[in-house]
Amino acid sequence: MIMDAALFQQDAAVVTTVRGTLLVGWGDRSEYSIPPDNDAPAFYLNDFFLTKPKPWVQFSQWSELDRMPLSLTQSKLSINWKLPKQEDFTSAVADVMQSIFAGRFNKAVPYISGELDLPIDSQYRNHMLSHACNYARDFHGYAYAYWKGEEGMIGASPEQIFIVRDKTLYTVACAGTSSTKHPSDYEKILHEHTLVVDGLKHALSDFKDVSTSASYWKQAGNEMFHLTTPLQAESEELPSFDELIRRLHPTASIGCYPKSQGEPWLKQYDQKIPRTYYGAPIGYRWPDKNEEAAYVAIRNVQWLGDKLKVLAGCGVVKSSDPLSEWYEWNAKFNAVRSSIGL
């Protein structure tokens, strides 16, 4: 297909639709501060703190695919990731726990990065995106990608912020990680998860009808499960896409709880380790299909020039164990490596 080569050689974006297909845009970009007033699909990508002046993008060319064509590209170089030091992350976890005991907030998500030097060309974009799409399909996640010039991001997220169809909003609390469906620290995981559910309920408190479905374990990797609780809200007039982002992002699964109390910590931590798009909202709006969705940009690789980084974090509560959180960080990092074929 002509699109195959063009997609990976030009500015582009890819996102999983609510129907499980892939929405792909490439070519010349038009950026907007609010959703463009037409029926064509528009992509949304903001930074974590929602400061991007024009987060909406439409491309000169776009298509919808059932699946991404398989890349036959093999890694041409030896892959040697530079991993963070265990003590750096366990120290960050301990600092968060001190803040929790001091009453600053009840939960926060410290993160740290693994890094790699690797020139990203069109073949590597194809290689990573093909793997991410397959990974998302295998584990019922959401593939996404964005690149512009020398910067970009490719990932397969297990977590949505919201999906809207026919005046109904669907969202999911996805927090609490285990290598098994029967973890020994279930009480800690349940506490962490409950804070995320409570945060979503609070954000949707003025909706007329909000319902919660039964919780379940969602597989998000070969040996990774997340405790998951779907929520649904209905209204005759749902808020706009941008308003829903402001209400729901960041959820406590990637930010802090309570949200307002944790914001200063989030910004302070970002000064030490810039997160760029890690945990940011990415999604799309397609008026012609009467659908819109936003996902949490986690489990991704980001690059600028030939510098790649994979950021991963862990939800920390009062009963967390810093060493256990380090093991969880490694599991998430390895899941990203697997999902992008690096």
Short mmCIF file of C-alpha atoms in Angstrom, two decimals:
data_model
loop_
_atom_site.label_atom_id
_atom_site.label_comp_id
_atom_site.label_asym_id
_atom_site.label_seq_id
_atom_site.Cartn_x
_atom_site.Cartn_y
_atom_site.Cartn_z
CA MET A 1 0.00 0.00 0.00
CA ILE A 2 1.17 3.53 -0.80
CA MET A 3 0.11 4.60 2.68
CA ASP A 4 2.63 2.26 4.32
CA ALA A 5 5.70 4.19 3.20
CA ALA A 6 4.09 7.62 3.42
CA LEU A 7 2.84 7.06 6.95
CA PHE A 8 6.27 6.40 8.40
CA GLN A 9 8.09 9.11 6.46
CA GLN A 10 5.80 12.05 7.33
CA ASP A 11 4.24 13.54 10.45
CA ALA A 12 1.54 11.13 11.60
CA ALA A 13 -0.76 9.93 14.37
CA VAL A 14 -2.46 6.61 15.08
CA VAL A 15 -5.07 5.71 17.68
CA THR A 16 -7.37 2.77 18.41
CA THR A 17 -11.04 3.61 17.86
CA VAL A 18 -13.90 2.61 20.14
CA ARG A 19 -14.71 -0.14 17.61
CA GLY A 20 -11.22 -1.62 17.78
CA THR A 21 -10.04 -0.37 14.39
CA LEU A 22 -7.06 1.95 13.86
CA LEU A 23 -7.53 5.58 12.88
CA VAL A 24 -4.46 6.76 10.99
CA GLY A 25 -3.59 10.31 9.91
CA TRP A 26 -0.50 11.51 8.04
CA GLY A 27 0.85 14.30 5.87
CA ASP A 28 0.33 18.04 6.30
CA ARG A 29 -0.92 19.09 9.75
CA SER A 30 -3.56 21.61 10.77
CA GLU A 31 -3.57 22.42 14.48
CA TYR A 32 -6.49 23.80 16.51
CA SER A 33 -7.13 25.05 20.03
CA ILE A 34 -10.66 23.56 19.94
CA PRO A 35 -12.08 20.66 17.90
CA PRO A 36 -12.34 21.66 14.22
CA ASP A 37 -15.85 22.29 12.93
CA ASN A 38 -16.15 19.50 10.37
CA ASP A 39 -17.05 15.81 10.25
CA ALA A 40 -13.54 14.50 9.61
CA PRO A 41 -11.65 12.78 12.44
CA ALA A 42 -9.36 14.90 14.60
CA PHE A 43 -6.58 13.67 16.88
CA TYR A 44 -6.06 15.01 20.39
CA LEU A 45 -2.69 15.12 22.16
CA ASN A 46 -1.97 17.40 25.07
CA ASP A 47 0.86 17.43 27.57
CA PHE A 48 0.27 16.01 31.04
CA PHE A 49 -0.52 19.40 32.59
CA LEU A 50 -2.83 20.43 29.71
CA THR A 51 -0.83 23.51 28.71
CA LYS A 52 -0.55 22.84 24.97
CA PRO A 53 -2.26 25.78 23.19
CA LYS A 54 -3.35 23.72 20.16
CA PRO A 55 -3.84 20.07 21.14
CA TRP A 56 -6.14 19.20 18.21
CA VAL A 57 -4.67 18.02 14.89
CA GLN A 58 -6.11 17.05 11.53
CA PHE A 59 -3.97 15.62 8.74
CA SER A 60 -4.22 16.08 5.01
CA GLN A 61 -4.69 12.32 4.64
CA TRP A 62 -6.32 9.79 6.88
CA SER A 63 -7.62 6.23 6.78
CA GLU A 64 -9.22 3.59 9.00
CA LEU A 65 -7.59 0.16 9.14
CA ASP A 66 -8.72 -3.13 10.60
CA ARG A 67 -5.12 -3.77 11.63
CA MET A 68 -1.64 -2.39 11.02
CA PRO A 69 0.29 -4.25 8.29
CA LEU A 70 2.95 -6.45 9.86
CA SER A 71 6.46 -5.01 9.87
CA LEU A 72 9.15 -7.38 8.69
CA THR A 73 11.87 -5.07 9.97
CA GLN A 74 14.32 -6.63 12.38
CA SER A 75 16.34 -4.68 14.91
CA LYS A 76 19.56 -3.71 13.18
CA LEU A 77 21.52 -2.75 16.27
CA SER A 78 22.35 -4.25 19.62
CA ILE A 79 19.80 -2.93 22.10
CA ASN A 80 21.41 -1.84 25.36
CA TRP A 81 19.00 -0.01 27.63
CA LYS A 82 20.42 2.16 30.39
CA LEU A 83 18.39 1.30 33.48
CA PRO A 84 17.87 3.51 36.52
CA LYS A 85 19.39 2.65 39.86
CA GLN A 86 17.20 0.72 42.25
CA GLU A 87 17.99 3.08 45.12
CA ASP A 88 16.90 6.12 43.11
CA PHE A 89 13.41 4.72 42.67
CA THR A 90 12.99 3.17 46.11
CA SER A 91 14.09 6.51 47.59
CA ALA A 92 11.41 8.29 45.55
CA VAL A 93 8.82 5.79 46.81
CA ALA A 94 9.94 6.36 50.42
CA ASP A 95 9.63 10.14 49.93
CA VAL A 96 6.06 9.73 48.68
CA MET A 97 5.21 7.55 51.68
CA GLN A 98 6.54 10.25 54.01
CA SER A 99 4.24 12.78 52.32
CA ILE A 100 1.31 10.40 52.75
CA PHE A 101 2.04 9.91 56.45
CA ALA A 102 2.32 13.70 56.77
CA GLY A 103 -1.20 14.05 55.36
CA ARG A 104 -0.32 15.84 52.10
CA PHE A 105 -2.28 13.29 50.03
CA ASN A 106 -3.32 9.63 50.11
CA LYS A 107 -1.74 8.29 46.93
CA ALA A 108 0.81 9.35 44.31
CA VAL A 109 2.64 7.80 41.37
CA PRO A 110 6.41 8.33 41.28
CA TYR A 111 8.12 7.31 38.04
CA ILE A 112 11.58 6.90 36.57
CA SER A 113 12.96 6.12 33.11
CA GLY A 114 15.01 3.59 31.23
CA GLU A 115 16.93 5.15 28.31
CA LEU A 116 18.42 4.14 24.99
CA ASP A 117 20.44 5.73 22.18
CA LEU A 118 18.95 4.64 18.87
CA PRO A 119 18.39 6.60 15.63
CA ILE A 120 14.66 6.36 14.88
CA ASP A 121 13.98 6.14 11.15
CA SER A 122 10.86 5.12 9.24
CA GLN A 123 11.71 1.42 9.55
CA TYR A 124 11.95 1.61 13.34
CA ARG A 125 8.67 3.54 13.51
CA ASN A 126 7.07 0.77 11.46
CA HIS A 127 8.70 -1.92 13.61
CA MET A 128 7.59 -0.42 16.94
CA LEU A 129 4.08 0.51 15.82
CA SER A 130 3.38 -2.93 14.36
CA HIS A 131 4.45 -4.55 17.62
CA ALA A 132 2.40 -2.09 19.71
CA CYS A 133 -0.74 -2.73 17.65
CA ASN A 134 -0.35 -6.50 17.99
CA TYR A 135 0.31 -6.18 21.72
CA ALA A 136 -2.75 -3.97 22.23
CA ARG A 137 -4.92 -6.42 20.32
CA ASP A 138 -3.61 -9.43 22.27
CA PHE A 139 -4.23 -7.78 25.65
CA HIS A 140 -7.35 -5.70 24.84
CA GLY A 141 -5.53 -2.40 25.11
CA TYR A 142 -5.31 0.76 23.01
CA ALA A 143 -2.49 1.33 20.53
CA TYR A 144 -1.45 4.90 19.81
CA ALA A 145 1.36 6.79 18.13
CA TYR A 146 2.41 10.32 17.32
CA TRP A 147 5.46 11.72 15.63
CA LYS A 148 6.38 15.14 14.34
CA GLY A 149 9.83 15.88 12.97
CA GLU A 150 12.41 14.31 15.28
CA GLU A 151 10.11 13.68 18.25
CA GLY A 152 7.55 10.98 18.76
CA MET A 153 5.83 8.42 20.92
CA ILE A 154 4.46 4.90 20.39
CA GLY A 155 2.62 2.84 22.96
CA ALA A 156 -0.08 0.34 23.90
CA SER A 157 -2.08 1.57 26.89
CA PRO A 158 -4.29 -0.64 29.06
CA GLU A 159 -6.21 2.38 30.32
CA GLN A 160 -8.87 4.67 28.91
CA ILE A 161 -9.83 8.09 30.26
CA PHE A 162 -13.24 7.97 28.63
CA ILE A 163 -15.20 6.72 25.64
CA VAL A 164 -18.36 8.53 24.53
CA ARG A 165 -21.06 7.04 22.33
CA ASP A 166 -24.75 7.99 22.07
CA LYS A 167 -24.85 10.30 25.12
CA THR A 168 -23.20 7.68 27.33
CA LEU A 169 -19.79 8.07 28.88
CA TYR A 170 -17.73 5.00 29.72
CA THR A 171 -14.62 5.12 31.86
CA VAL A 172 -12.53 2.59 33.74
CA ALA A 173 -10.60 2.60 36.99
CA CYS A 174 -7.48 0.62 36.12
CA ALA A 175 -5.03 0.55 39.03
CA GLY A 176 -3.30 -2.04 41.13
CA THR A 177 -0.74 -4.32 39.51
CA SER A 178 0.01 -7.98 40.15
CA SER A 179 1.73 -10.89 38.43
CA THR A 180 -1.21 -13.11 39.42
CA LYS A 181 -4.95 -12.83 39.95
CA HIS A 182 -4.43 -13.87 43.58
CA PRO A 183 -1.77 -11.51 44.97
CA SER A 184 -0.57 -11.77 48.56
CA ASP A 185 -0.80 -7.98 48.94
CA TYR A 186 -4.41 -7.80 47.74
CA GLU A 187 -5.47 -5.44 50.56
CA LYS A 188 -2.87 -2.89 49.49
CA ILE A 189 -3.91 -3.23 45.83
CA LEU A 190 -7.60 -2.92 46.73
CA HIS A 191 -6.93 0.24 48.75
CA GLU A 192 -4.98 1.78 45.89
CA HIS A 193 -7.70 0.82 43.43
CA THR A 194 -10.51 2.16 45.61
CA LEU A 195 -8.89 5.60 45.66
CA VAL A 196 -8.94 5.64 41.85
CA VAL A 197 -12.61 4.62 41.77
CA ASP A 198 -13.45 7.32 44.33
CA GLY A 199 -11.61 9.92 42.27
CA LEU A 200 -13.60 9.06 39.14
CA LYS A 201 -16.89 9.08 41.03
CA HIS A 202 -16.07 12.52 42.42
CA ALA A 203 -15.27 13.84 38.92
CA LEU A 204 -18.64 12.55 37.69
CA SER A 205 -20.65 13.48 40.80
CA ASP A 206 -22.92 15.97 39.01
CA PHE A 207 -24.04 13.44 36.38
CA LYS A 208 -27.60 12.21 36.77
CA ASP A 209 -26.85 8.50 36.50
CA VAL A 210 -23.47 6.98 37.41
CA SER A 211 -23.16 3.22 37.75
CA THR A 212 -20.25 0.92 38.63
CA SER A 213 -19.79 -2.59 37.28
CA ALA A 214 -18.11 -5.51 39.01
CA SER A 215 -14.34 -5.34 39.31
CA TYR A 216 -12.13 -7.85 37.50
CA TRP A 217 -8.48 -8.55 36.74
CA LYS A 218 -7.41 -7.32 33.31
CA GLN A 219 -4.37 -8.97 31.75
CA ALA A 220 -2.01 -6.29 30.41
CA GLY A 221 1.06 -8.41 29.67
CA ASN A 222 2.28 -11.97 29.80
CA GLU A 223 2.64 -11.81 33.59
CA MET A 224 0.85 -8.55 34.44
CA PHE A 225 -2.70 -7.99 35.66
CA HIS A 226 -4.48 -4.78 36.68
CA LEU A 227 -7.51 -4.57 38.95
CA THR A 228 -10.20 -2.93 36.82
CA THR A 229 -13.62 -1.41 37.52
CA PRO A 230 -15.79 -0.05 34.67
CA LEU A 231 -17.98 3.01 35.31
CA GLN A 232 -20.76 4.42 33.17
CA ALA A 233 -22.47 7.83 33.23
CA GLU A 234 -25.44 9.06 31.26
CA SER A 235 -26.69 12.57 30.59
CA GLU A 236 -28.94 14.32 28.12
CA GLU A 237 -26.08 16.71 27.41
CA LEU A 238 -22.59 15.44 28.08
CA PRO A 239 -19.75 17.92 28.61
CA SER A 240 -17.44 18.62 25.69
CA PHE A 241 -14.36 16.49 25.03
CA ASP A 242 -12.09 19.21 26.44
CA GLU A 243 -14.22 19.60 29.56
CA LEU A 244 -14.20 15.84 30.16
CA ILE A 245 -10.40 15.86 29.93
CA ARG A 246 -10.20 18.64 32.50
CA ARG A 247 -12.55 16.75 34.82
CA LEU A 248 -11.07 13.27 34.57
CA HIS A 249 -7.37 13.79 33.85
CA PRO A 250 -5.17 12.89 35.58
CA THR A 251 -6.94 10.04 37.31
CA ALA A 252 -5.45 8.82 40.57
CA SER A 253 -4.02 5.85 38.66
CA ILE A 254 -1.38 8.12 37.09
CA GLY A 255 -1.54 11.24 39.29
CA CYS A 256 -2.47 11.77 42.93
CA TYR A 257 -5.44 11.42 45.24
CA PRO A 258 -6.97 13.75 46.20
CA LYS A 259 -6.33 15.42 42.85
CA SER A 260 -6.13 19.02 44.06
CA GLN A 261 -3.86 18.19 47.01
CA GLY A 262 -1.44 16.25 44.84
CA GLU A 263 -1.00 18.75 42.01
CA PRO A 264 1.92 20.65 43.63
CA TRP A 265 3.77 17.36 44.14
CA LEU A 266 3.19 16.36 40.51
CA LYS A 267 4.65 19.61 39.21
CA GLN A 268 7.57 19.45 41.63
CA TYR A 269 8.39 15.86 40.59
CA ASP A 270 8.17 16.86 36.92
CA GLN A 271 10.91 19.40 37.53
CA LYS A 272 13.21 16.56 38.59
CA ILE A 273 12.17 14.05 35.91
CA PRO A 274 10.34 15.64 32.96
CA ARG A 275 7.53 13.34 31.93
CA THR A 276 6.87 14.97 28.52
CA TYR A 277 3.88 12.91 27.31
CA TYR A 278 4.05 10.13 29.87
CA GLY A 279 0.54 9.78 31.31
CA ALA A 280 -0.83 12.55 29.08
CA PRO A 281 -4.22 12.29 27.38
CA ILE A 282 -4.24 11.08 23.77
CA GLY A 283 -7.36 10.38 21.74
CA TYR A 284 -9.61 11.40 18.90
CA ARG A 285 -13.00 12.83 17.97
CA TRP A 286 -14.91 11.68 14.90
CA PRO A 287 -18.24 13.52 14.46
CA ASP A 288 -19.20 11.54 11.36
CA LYS A 289 -19.09 8.33 13.44
CA ASN A 290 -20.61 9.98 16.54
CA GLU A 291 -17.73 8.78 18.71
CA GLU A 292 -14.83 10.12 20.73
CA ALA A 293 -12.33 8.62 23.09
CA ALA A 294 -9.28 9.49 25.17
CA TYR A 295 -6.65 7.13 26.56
CA VAL A 296 -3.87 7.43 29.13
CA ALA A 297 -0.50 7.61 27.34
CA ILE A 298 1.35 5.02 29.40
CA ARG A 299 3.36 1.90 28.39
CA ASN A 300 5.08 3.88 25.67
CA VAL A 301 8.47 4.80 24.29
CA GLN A 302 9.19 8.47 23.63
CA TRP A 303 12.02 9.83 21.55
CA LEU A 304 13.67 13.10 20.61
CA GLY A 305 16.33 12.69 17.96
CA ASP A 306 18.22 9.51 18.80
CA LYS A 307 17.39 9.65 22.54
CA LEU A 308 14.69 7.20 23.61
CA LYS A 309 13.13 6.83 27.03
CA VAL A 310 10.58 4.56 28.64
CA LEU A 311 8.96 5.99 31.75
CA ALA A 312 7.08 3.78 34.17
CA GLY A 313 5.60 4.46 37.58
CA CYS A 314 3.90 2.73 40.50
CA GLY A 315 0.97 3.73 42.66
CA VAL A 316 2.18 4.36 46.18
CA VAL A 317 -0.05 4.30 49.27
CA LYS A 318 0.61 4.16 53.00
CA SER A 319 1.14 0.38 53.01
CA SER A 320 3.50 0.26 50.01
CA ASP A 321 6.84 -1.50 50.17
CA PRO A 322 9.58 0.34 48.22
CA LEU A 323 11.31 -2.86 47.08
CA SER A 324 8.03 -4.35 45.83
CA GLU A 325 7.37 -1.14 43.88
CA TRP A 326 10.82 -1.50 42.28
CA TYR A 327 9.94 -5.02 41.13
CA GLU A 328 6.67 -3.67 39.73
CA TRP A 329 8.58 -0.94 37.87
CA ASN A 330 10.77 -3.58 36.23
CA ALA A 331 7.71 -5.60 35.18
CA LYS A 332 6.17 -2.54 33.54
CA PHE A 333 9.42 -1.55 31.86
CA ASN A 334 9.84 -5.04 30.43
CA ALA A 335 6.21 -5.00 29.25
CA VAL A 336 6.92 -1.83 27.26
CA ARG A 337 10.06 -3.34 25.75
CA SER A 338 8.06 -6.37 24.70
CA SER A 339 5.18 -4.28 23.32
CA ILE A 340 7.43 -2.27 20.97
CA GLY A 341 9.85 -5.04 20.04
CA LEU A 342 12.92 -3.43 21.63
#
